[in-house]
Amino acid sequence: MRKFTVILLVVLMAMTAVFAGGSAEKDSDAVTLRLWTFLDITSTSNGRAVVLKEVIDKFEETHPGVDIIVETQQWTTLPSKVFAASEAGDCADIFMINTANRGEAIKRGVFEPLENLFYNDWTKEQKQDLDSAVFEAGFDGTYHYDIPLYFGGFGIMYRKDLFEQKGIDPESIKTWEDLAEAAQKLTYTDANGQKIWGYGIGYSLDVVDSHGALPNALFGQEGGMFTDDGMPNNWTGPIAQQALQMELDLINKYKVSPESSASVTSEDVYTDFAAGKYAMISAGTVRMPTVQSQCSFNPDYIGFMAYPSIDGVSESKCYAAGWHIGVWSGSKNKDIAGEFLEFICSPEMDSLWVTEAQQIPILKSTLENNAEFFEIPTNSWVIEAKDIIDTKSYIQSINYVVSGFNEDMQNAFLLAFVDGYTVEEALKTVENNFIERNVER
Amino acid sequence: MDELKRKKYLHKILPYLLSFPSMVIIVLFLIIPLVYCLYCSFWRCDYMDFSKFVGLKNYIDVFSKEATITSLLVSLKISIVSLVIAIIIGTLLALWINSANGRFAYILEIMILIPWVTSQVVAAMLWKWLLKDETGLINYIVQQLGHEPIGFLSDKNIAVVSLIIVITWRVIGYVMVQLVAGLKAIPKEYDEAAMIDGVNKWQMFWFVRLPQLKTPMAISAIIVALSNLNNLTVPLTLTGGGPGNATTVISILAYRESFSYYHFGEASAMSIALCIMNFILTVAYVKAVKYEI
């Protein structure tokens, strides 16, 4: 028995050595790239995941010997994992990071500059095609570091059919006061006894977004939300107070939003909007395809518009955010990873992102090349959303850290609505929290 | 003689060999992360960059904040109330199931245990769908009965109660199974001797069975208390710490400090403090019930 075991082990070892050696020799030119994303590419329902898989397959086809392994991460912890892994020397070759952490990733040298990969070889026309406010916001004076993907802004998602029924012209909504009045007309109980709310928003801190009257009034006010050195700019001023009061009034005075807005997340609000529970919601453009695919009514009826102004004078700006894909500076396969990045933002692939995943295009030429696609009513919002991002949005600076400011904005509402703070006290508290967290450290 | 020596030696090292795999796992996944967390708590460690040794500053900063103290109190309140309810209901169910016979008791026992083995995220999501203000099933029934919907998750006082109910619902089955096992282990002679002495049902429970249940009860209490105190999944999924900060337990605060603000030093200080609190509570409870490990 013992003899048999010894012989078996020897045979197994010999076979391992032979086949392992053979395989290594055969694949000596093979390159494996690791890609960290929040998308699950085995999904068949998520448009972005489906296209990412398609892009990877096409890249692998045109680059024999390159194997891209997607390691799906939980999106809330993906940025921290990128930072930790980069420090530890074990980050993925290609990774995605959100706008809020893009600046910190650049500062900490996590990204390999695009100029070292492919950008310097591009023609002037190619550079102009990619050029956008979002892309340029990631320029530190010397280098660009990332390709912005899945970019979007926040605004008002609304039901065109209900607006028409109640005789409301979306163009007539210039101020939050106008929005509140329109929402009053849109708040009713339908024939099935179901209450339809005029305006929906989720303030639960479980999911934080830069939405609602307060952050957008602050982005739009003179000097914006942050000073040039990253300090809160006038967070307790009259504009901020008026905006926070409006957020409270939409529930207490106008009664166009449910009291449960304090406890629901924006995820709940998207689901309820798709189910027909709201006529308007504060929403991100990036969620439009999902809502369209889930809604219980004709998806052509969903429109998108910019946030109104708080006082009719000051501008309202939305927070434009998304994900940024880049190459890790410590990667051993930077060149081929750079080729993948270049491939992902090629005109052909950008068209795929737009037409199959309904994303806002990365390249200017994609809009022109897919004119027919944007003429379809279900897709027309992309043009509106792109216009909002290009002209009425705030894109986070890479020069200072503003971690948790979205949470501060939602928290201001919660302190006033749930804990009974005055509007001024609530704003002062969140301003102090922000300074303590990001500035006085 | 050599064979005897070898056997003796094997007998001596066998316990170490058998416990070695478990020890490796404990060291790799518990001790090393714990020590690393402790190390991290003495550093300014934003974005996992150990930029400056700060000694106890993270602890001082964290515990001088009102939000930390409030969330600690919320954690303790929810954990203790849930523990007391779970022990009482778990004991009553265990006594009833122990006395009942047949398939019904068996099926009931399994059903009550299901919440403990169900994924916490799934369970919390199900409860959330039941309790939601606008579209929750319970509020739908409430409204059909002609009443105003109840703010199970939006009223700051009721939300705490909702969270306690869900956390307790999850652990009752575990307490019950532990106590049923304890009751089954009590020799029948004790009951018979007590009956000869003429005890009533209450005396039988209080003087005969309860003292015998001390050990399983202590184990259940320790496990449940620790599980409740450290629970992040249920509060985060069910209420997200809200409305406002009404249900923000300490683990949510530590989670936000890590994954929203990337202040891993402060988050580690909070986690170590929570770990020490767990240890103190366990020791105190073990001493209180005079349970010897």
Coordinates of C-alpha atoms in Angstrom, one line a residue, chain A residues 42-414:
Chain A
T42 CA -21.9 38.4 -15.5
S43 CA -25.1 40.6 -15.3
T44 CA -27.3 40.5 -18.4
S45 CA -29.6 43.2 -17.3
N46 CA -27.2 46.0 -16.4
G47 CA -26.4 47.9 -19.6
R48 CA -23.1 49.2 -18.3
A49 CA -22.0 45.7 -17.2
V50 CA -23.0 44.2 -20.5
V51 CA -21.1 46.8 -22.5
L52 CA -18.0 46.5 -20.3
K53 CA -17.9 42.8 -21.0
E54 CA -18.3 43.4 -24.7
V55 CA -15.5 45.9 -24.6
I56 CA -13.2 43.5 -22.8
D57 CA -14.1 40.7 -25.2
K58 CA -13.3 42.9 -28.2
F59 CA -10.0 44.0 -26.7
E60 CA -9.0 40.4 -25.9
E61 CA -9.9 39.5 -29.5
T62 CA -7.7 42.2 -31.0
H63 CA -4.9 41.6 -28.4
P64 CA -4.2 37.8 -28.4
G65 CA -2.5 36.7 -25.2
V66 CA -4.1 39.4 -23.1
D67 CA -6.5 38.3 -20.5
I68 CA -8.5 40.8 -18.5
I69 CA -9.8 39.5 -15.2
V70 CA -12.6 41.6 -13.7
E71 CA -12.7 41.6 -9.9
T72 CA -16.0 43.1 -9.0
Q73 CA -16.0 45.2 -5.8
Q74 CA -18.6 46.7 -3.6
W75 CA -18.9 50.3 -4.9
T76 CA -19.0 51.9 -1.4
T77 CA -15.7 50.4 -0.4
L78 CA -14.0 50.3 -3.8
P79 CA -12.1 53.7 -3.4
S80 CA -10.8 52.7 0.1
K81 CA -9.7 49.4 -1.3
V82 CA -7.8 51.2 -4.2
F83 CA -6.0 53.4 -1.7
A84 CA -5.1 50.6 0.7
A85 CA -4.0 48.2 -2.1
S86 CA -1.9 50.9 -3.8
E87 CA -0.2 51.6 -0.5
A88 CA 0.4 47.9 -0.1
G89 CA 1.6 47.5 -3.7
D90 CA -1.2 45.2 -4.7
C91 CA -3.7 47.3 -6.7
A92 CA -5.3 46.1 -9.8
D93 CA -3.7 47.2 -13.1
I94 CA -6.8 49.1 -14.1
F95 CA -9.2 50.5 -11.6
M96 CA -12.2 52.7 -11.3
I97 CA -12.6 55.4 -8.7
N98 CA -15.4 57.9 -8.0
T99 CA -15.2 61.6 -8.6
A100 CA -15.1 62.4 -4.8
N101 CA -11.8 60.5 -4.5
R102 CA -10.2 61.3 -7.8
G103 CA -8.2 64.2 -6.5
E104 CA -6.8 62.2 -3.6
A105 CA -5.9 59.4 -5.9
I106 CA -4.0 61.8 -8.1
K107 CA -2.3 63.4 -5.1
R108 CA -1.2 60.0 -3.7
G109 CA 0.2 58.9 -7.1
V110 CA -2.2 56.1 -7.6
F111 CA -2.8 56.9 -11.3
E112 CA -0.2 56.6 -14.1
P113 CA -0.4 59.8 -16.1
L114 CA -2.2 59.3 -19.5
E115 CA 0.7 61.3 -21.1
N116 CA 3.0 58.4 -20.2
L117 CA 0.6 55.9 -21.8
F118 CA -1.0 57.1 -25.0
Y119 CA -2.2 60.7 -24.7
N120 CA 1.1 62.2 -26.0
D121 CA 0.7 60.2 -29.2
W122 CA -2.7 61.5 -29.9
T123 CA -3.5 64.0 -32.7
K124 CA -4.8 67.4 -31.8
E125 CA -8.2 66.3 -33.2
Q126 CA -8.3 63.3 -31.0
K127 CA -7.5 65.4 -27.9
Q128 CA -10.2 67.9 -28.8
D129 CA -12.7 65.1 -29.2
L130 CA -12.1 63.9 -25.7
D131 CA -11.7 67.3 -24.2
S132 CA -14.5 68.3 -21.7
A133 CA -14.9 70.1 -18.5
V134 CA -14.9 66.8 -16.6
F135 CA -11.7 65.6 -18.3
E136 CA -9.9 68.9 -17.8
A137 CA -10.9 69.0 -14.1
G138 CA -8.5 66.1 -13.7
F139 CA -5.5 68.0 -15.1
D140 CA -3.0 69.0 -12.5
G141 CA -1.1 71.4 -14.7
T142 CA 1.3 68.7 -16.0
Y143 CA -0.7 65.5 -16.6
H144 CA -4.1 64.0 -17.2
Y145 CA -4.7 60.8 -15.2
D146 CA -8.1 59.2 -16.0
I147 CA -10.9 58.8 -18.5
P148 CA -14.3 59.8 -17.0
L149 CA -16.8 57.1 -17.4
Y150 CA -20.5 56.9 -16.5
F151 CA -20.5 60.6 -15.8
G152 CA -23.7 62.3 -14.9
G153 CA -25.3 65.1 -13.0
F154 CA -28.2 65.6 -10.7
G155 CA -31.5 67.3 -11.5
I156 CA -35.2 66.7 -11.7
M157 CA -36.5 63.5 -13.3
Y158 CA -40.2 64.0 -14.1
R159 CA -43.2 62.5 -15.7
K160 CA -44.0 64.2 -18.9
D161 CA -47.5 62.6 -19.1
L162 CA -48.5 63.9 -15.7
F163 CA -47.2 67.4 -16.5
E164 CA -49.3 67.4 -19.6
Q165 CA -52.4 66.2 -17.7
K166 CA -52.1 69.0 -15.2
G167 CA -51.2 71.6 -17.8
I168 CA -47.7 72.3 -16.5
D169 CA -44.9 73.4 -18.8
P170 CA -41.5 72.2 -17.5
E171 CA -40.0 75.3 -19.0
S172 CA -42.1 77.5 -16.7
I173 CA -40.3 76.0 -13.6
K174 CA -37.6 78.6 -12.9
T175 CA -37.5 78.7 -9.1
W176 CA -38.0 76.2 -6.3
E177 CA -41.2 78.2 -5.5
D178 CA -42.4 77.4 -9.1
L179 CA -41.5 73.7 -8.5
A180 CA -43.4 73.6 -5.2
E181 CA -46.5 75.0 -6.9
A182 CA -46.3 72.6 -9.7
A183 CA -45.7 69.7 -7.3
Q184 CA -48.9 70.8 -5.4
K185 CA -50.9 70.3 -8.6
L186 CA -49.2 67.0 -9.1
T187 CA -49.9 65.7 -5.6
Y188 CA -53.2 63.7 -5.7
T189 CA -54.8 60.4 -5.1
D190 CA -55.4 58.4 -8.2
A191 CA -58.4 56.3 -9.2
N192 CA -56.9 53.2 -7.4
G193 CA -56.7 55.1 -4.2
Q194 CA -52.9 55.4 -4.5
K195 CA -51.3 58.6 -3.4
I196 CA -49.1 60.3 -6.0
W197 CA -46.6 62.7 -4.5
G198 CA -45.5 65.8 -6.4
Y199 CA -41.8 65.7 -5.5
G200 CA -39.7 62.9 -4.1
I201 CA -36.3 62.9 -2.5
G202 CA -34.5 60.6 0.0
Y203 CA -32.5 62.0 2.9
S204 CA -31.4 58.8 4.6
L205 CA -27.7 58.9 5.3
D206 CA -27.5 55.3 4.1
V207 CA -27.1 56.6 0.6
V208 CA -25.7 60.1 0.1
D209 CA -26.1 62.2 -3.0
S210 CA -25.6 65.8 -3.8
H211 CA -29.3 66.5 -4.4
G212 CA -32.1 68.8 -3.4
A213 CA -32.3 72.5 -3.0
L214 CA -29.5 73.1 -0.6
P215 CA -26.4 71.8 -2.3
N216 CA -27.5 73.1 -5.7
A217 CA -28.1 76.6 -4.3
L218 CA -24.7 76.5 -2.7
F219 CA -23.0 75.3 -5.9
G220 CA -24.7 78.1 -7.8
Q221 CA -24.2 80.9 -5.4
E222 CA -21.4 83.5 -5.9
G223 CA -18.1 81.8 -5.2
G224 CA -19.6 78.3 -5.3
M225 CA -19.8 75.8 -2.4
F226 CA -16.1 75.8 -1.6
T227 CA -13.4 78.5 -1.5
D228 CA -10.3 78.0 -3.5
D229 CA -8.6 76.4 -0.5
G230 CA -11.4 73.9 0.1
M231 CA -13.2 75.7 3.0
P232 CA -17.0 75.9 3.1
N233 CA -18.1 79.0 1.3
N234 CA -20.9 80.8 3.1
W235 CA -22.8 77.7 4.2
T236 CA -24.8 79.6 6.7
G237 CA -25.6 82.6 4.4
P238 CA -29.0 83.7 3.3
I239 CA -29.0 81.6 0.1
A240 CA -28.2 78.4 2.1
Q241 CA -30.9 79.3 4.7
Q242 CA -33.5 79.9 2.1
A243 CA -32.6 76.6 0.4
L244 CA -32.8 74.5 3.5
Q245 CA -36.0 76.2 4.5
M246 CA -37.4 75.3 1.1
E247 CA -36.4 71.6 1.6
L248 CA -38.4 71.7 4.9
D249 CA -41.3 73.6 3.3
L250 CA -41.7 71.0 0.6
I251 CA -42.8 68.6 3.3
N252 CA -44.3 70.8 6.0
K253 CA -45.8 73.7 4.1
Y254 CA -46.5 72.6 0.5
K255 CA -47.0 69.0 1.6
V256 CA -45.7 67.7 -1.8
S257 CA -43.2 65.2 -0.3
P258 CA -43.9 62.6 2.3
E259 CA -42.5 62.9 5.8
S260 CA -40.8 59.6 5.2
S261 CA -38.4 61.5 3.0
A262 CA -36.2 61.7 6.1
S263 CA -35.9 57.9 6.3
V264 CA -35.9 56.7 2.7
T265 CA -32.8 56.5 0.5
S266 CA -32.5 57.9 -3.0
E267 CA -32.5 54.2 -4.1
D268 CA -36.0 53.8 -2.6
V269 CA -37.1 57.0 -4.4
Y270 CA -36.0 55.7 -7.8
T271 CA -37.9 52.4 -7.2
D272 CA -41.0 54.3 -6.1
F273 CA -40.8 56.7 -9.0
A274 CA -40.6 53.7 -11.4
A275 CA -43.6 52.3 -9.7
G276 CA -45.5 55.5 -10.3
K277 CA -45.5 56.9 -6.8
Y278 CA -44.0 60.3 -7.7
A279 CA -44.5 62.9 -10.4
M280 CA -41.0 64.4 -10.0
I281 CA -37.9 63.3 -8.1
S282 CA -34.5 64.6 -7.4
A283 CA -32.3 62.2 -9.4
G284 CA -29.1 61.5 -11.1
T285 CA -28.9 61.2 -14.9
V286 CA -26.9 58.0 -14.5
R287 CA -30.0 56.2 -13.2
M288 CA -32.1 57.1 -16.1
P289 CA -31.6 53.8 -18.1
T290 CA -32.4 51.7 -15.0
V291 CA -35.5 53.7 -14.2
Q292 CA -36.7 53.5 -17.8
S293 CA -36.2 49.7 -17.8
Q294 CA -38.1 49.3 -14.6
C295 CA -41.0 51.8 -14.9
S296 CA -44.6 50.7 -14.8
F297 CA -45.5 53.4 -17.4
N298 CA -44.2 54.3 -20.9
P299 CA -40.5 55.1 -20.5
D300 CA -40.8 57.8 -23.2
Y301 CA -42.7 59.8 -20.6
I302 CA -39.6 60.3 -18.4
G303 CA -38.0 63.7 -18.8
F304 CA -35.1 65.4 -17.2
M305 CA -34.5 69.0 -16.3
A306 CA -32.0 71.1 -14.4
Y307 CA -32.7 72.1 -10.8
P308 CA -34.4 75.5 -10.5
S309 CA -32.9 78.6 -8.9
I310 CA -33.5 79.2 -5.2
D311 CA -34.3 82.9 -5.6
G312 CA -34.8 83.4 -9.3
V313 CA -31.6 85.5 -9.4
S314 CA -28.8 83.2 -8.4
E315 CA -27.9 80.3 -10.6
S316 CA -28.6 76.7 -9.7
K317 CA -25.8 74.2 -10.4
C318 CA -25.7 70.5 -9.9
Y319 CA -22.9 68.3 -8.8
A320 CA -21.5 66.4 -11.8
A321 CA -20.0 63.1 -10.8
G322 CA -19.2 59.7 -12.0
W323 CA -16.4 57.1 -12.2
H324 CA -12.9 57.5 -13.5
I325 CA -11.0 54.7 -15.0
G326 CA -7.2 54.7 -14.9
V327 CA -4.0 52.7 -14.8
W328 CA -2.3 52.0 -11.5
S329 CA 1.1 53.6 -11.4
G330 CA 2.6 50.4 -9.8
S331 CA 1.3 48.1 -12.5
K332 CA 3.9 45.9 -14.2
N333 CA 1.8 46.0 -17.4
K334 CA 1.2 49.7 -17.7
D335 CA 1.6 49.8 -21.5
I336 CA -1.0 47.2 -22.3
A337 CA -3.3 48.5 -19.5
G338 CA -2.9 51.9 -21.2
E339 CA -3.9 50.4 -24.5
F340 CA -7.0 49.1 -22.9
L341 CA -7.8 52.6 -21.6
E342 CA -7.3 54.0 -25.0
F343 CA -9.5 51.3 -26.5
I344 CA -12.3 51.9 -23.9
C345 CA -12.6 55.5 -25.1
S346 CA -12.2 54.9 -28.8
P347 CA -15.1 56.3 -31.0
E348 CA -16.4 52.7 -31.6
M349 CA -16.5 51.8 -27.9
D350 CA -17.9 55.2 -26.9
S351 CA -20.8 54.6 -29.3
L352 CA -21.4 51.2 -27.6
W353 CA -21.5 52.9 -24.2
V354 CA -24.1 55.4 -25.5
T355 CA -26.3 53.2 -27.7
E356 CA -26.3 50.0 -25.6
A357 CA -25.8 51.3 -22.1
Q358 CA -27.4 54.8 -22.6
Q359 CA -24.4 56.6 -21.1
I360 CA -23.5 60.2 -21.7
P361 CA -20.8 60.1 -24.4
I362 CA -17.1 60.7 -23.5
L363 CA -16.3 62.0 -27.0
K364 CA -17.9 64.9 -28.7
S365 CA -18.0 63.1 -32.1
T366 CA -20.2 60.4 -30.6
L367 CA -23.1 62.8 -30.4
E368 CA -22.7 63.7 -34.1
N369 CA -22.2 60.1 -35.2
N370 CA -25.3 58.8 -33.4
A371 CA -27.7 61.6 -34.2
E372 CA -30.5 59.1 -35.1
F373 CA -30.1 57.4 -31.8
F374 CA -30.7 60.6 -29.9
E375 CA -33.8 61.4 -31.9
I376 CA -35.6 58.5 -30.3
P377 CA -37.8 60.0 -27.5
T378 CA -36.5 57.5 -24.9
N379 CA -32.9 58.7 -25.5
S380 CA -33.5 62.4 -25.9
W381 CA -32.7 63.0 -22.2
V382 CA -29.0 62.3 -22.9
I383 CA -28.7 65.6 -24.8
E384 CA -30.4 67.5 -22.0
A385 CA -28.3 65.8 -19.4
K386 CA -25.1 66.5 -21.3
D387 CA -26.1 70.1 -21.6
I388 CA -26.7 70.4 -17.9
I389 CA -23.3 68.8 -17.1
D390 CA -21.5 71.1 -19.6
T391 CA -23.2 74.3 -18.6
K392 CA -24.8 74.0 -15.2
S393 CA -22.7 71.8 -13.1
Y394 CA -20.0 71.9 -10.5
I395 CA -17.1 69.4 -11.1
Q396 CA -15.1 68.7 -8.0
S397 CA -11.6 70.2 -7.8
I398 CA -8.7 67.8 -7.4
N399 CA -6.9 70.4 -5.3
Y400 CA -8.6 69.8 -2.0
V401 CA -10.4 67.1 0.0
V402 CA -14.2 67.6 0.5
S403 CA -15.0 64.1 1.9
G404 CA -18.5 63.8 3.3
F405 CA -19.9 67.1 2.0
N406 CA -22.9 65.3 0.5
E407 CA -23.6 63.8 3.8
D408 CA -23.4 67.2 5.4
M409 CA -26.0 68.6 3.1
Q410 CA -28.4 65.8 3.9
N411 CA -27.6 66.0 7.5
A412 CA -28.5 69.7 7.6
F413 CA -32.0 68.7 6.5
L414 CA -32.2 65.9 9.1

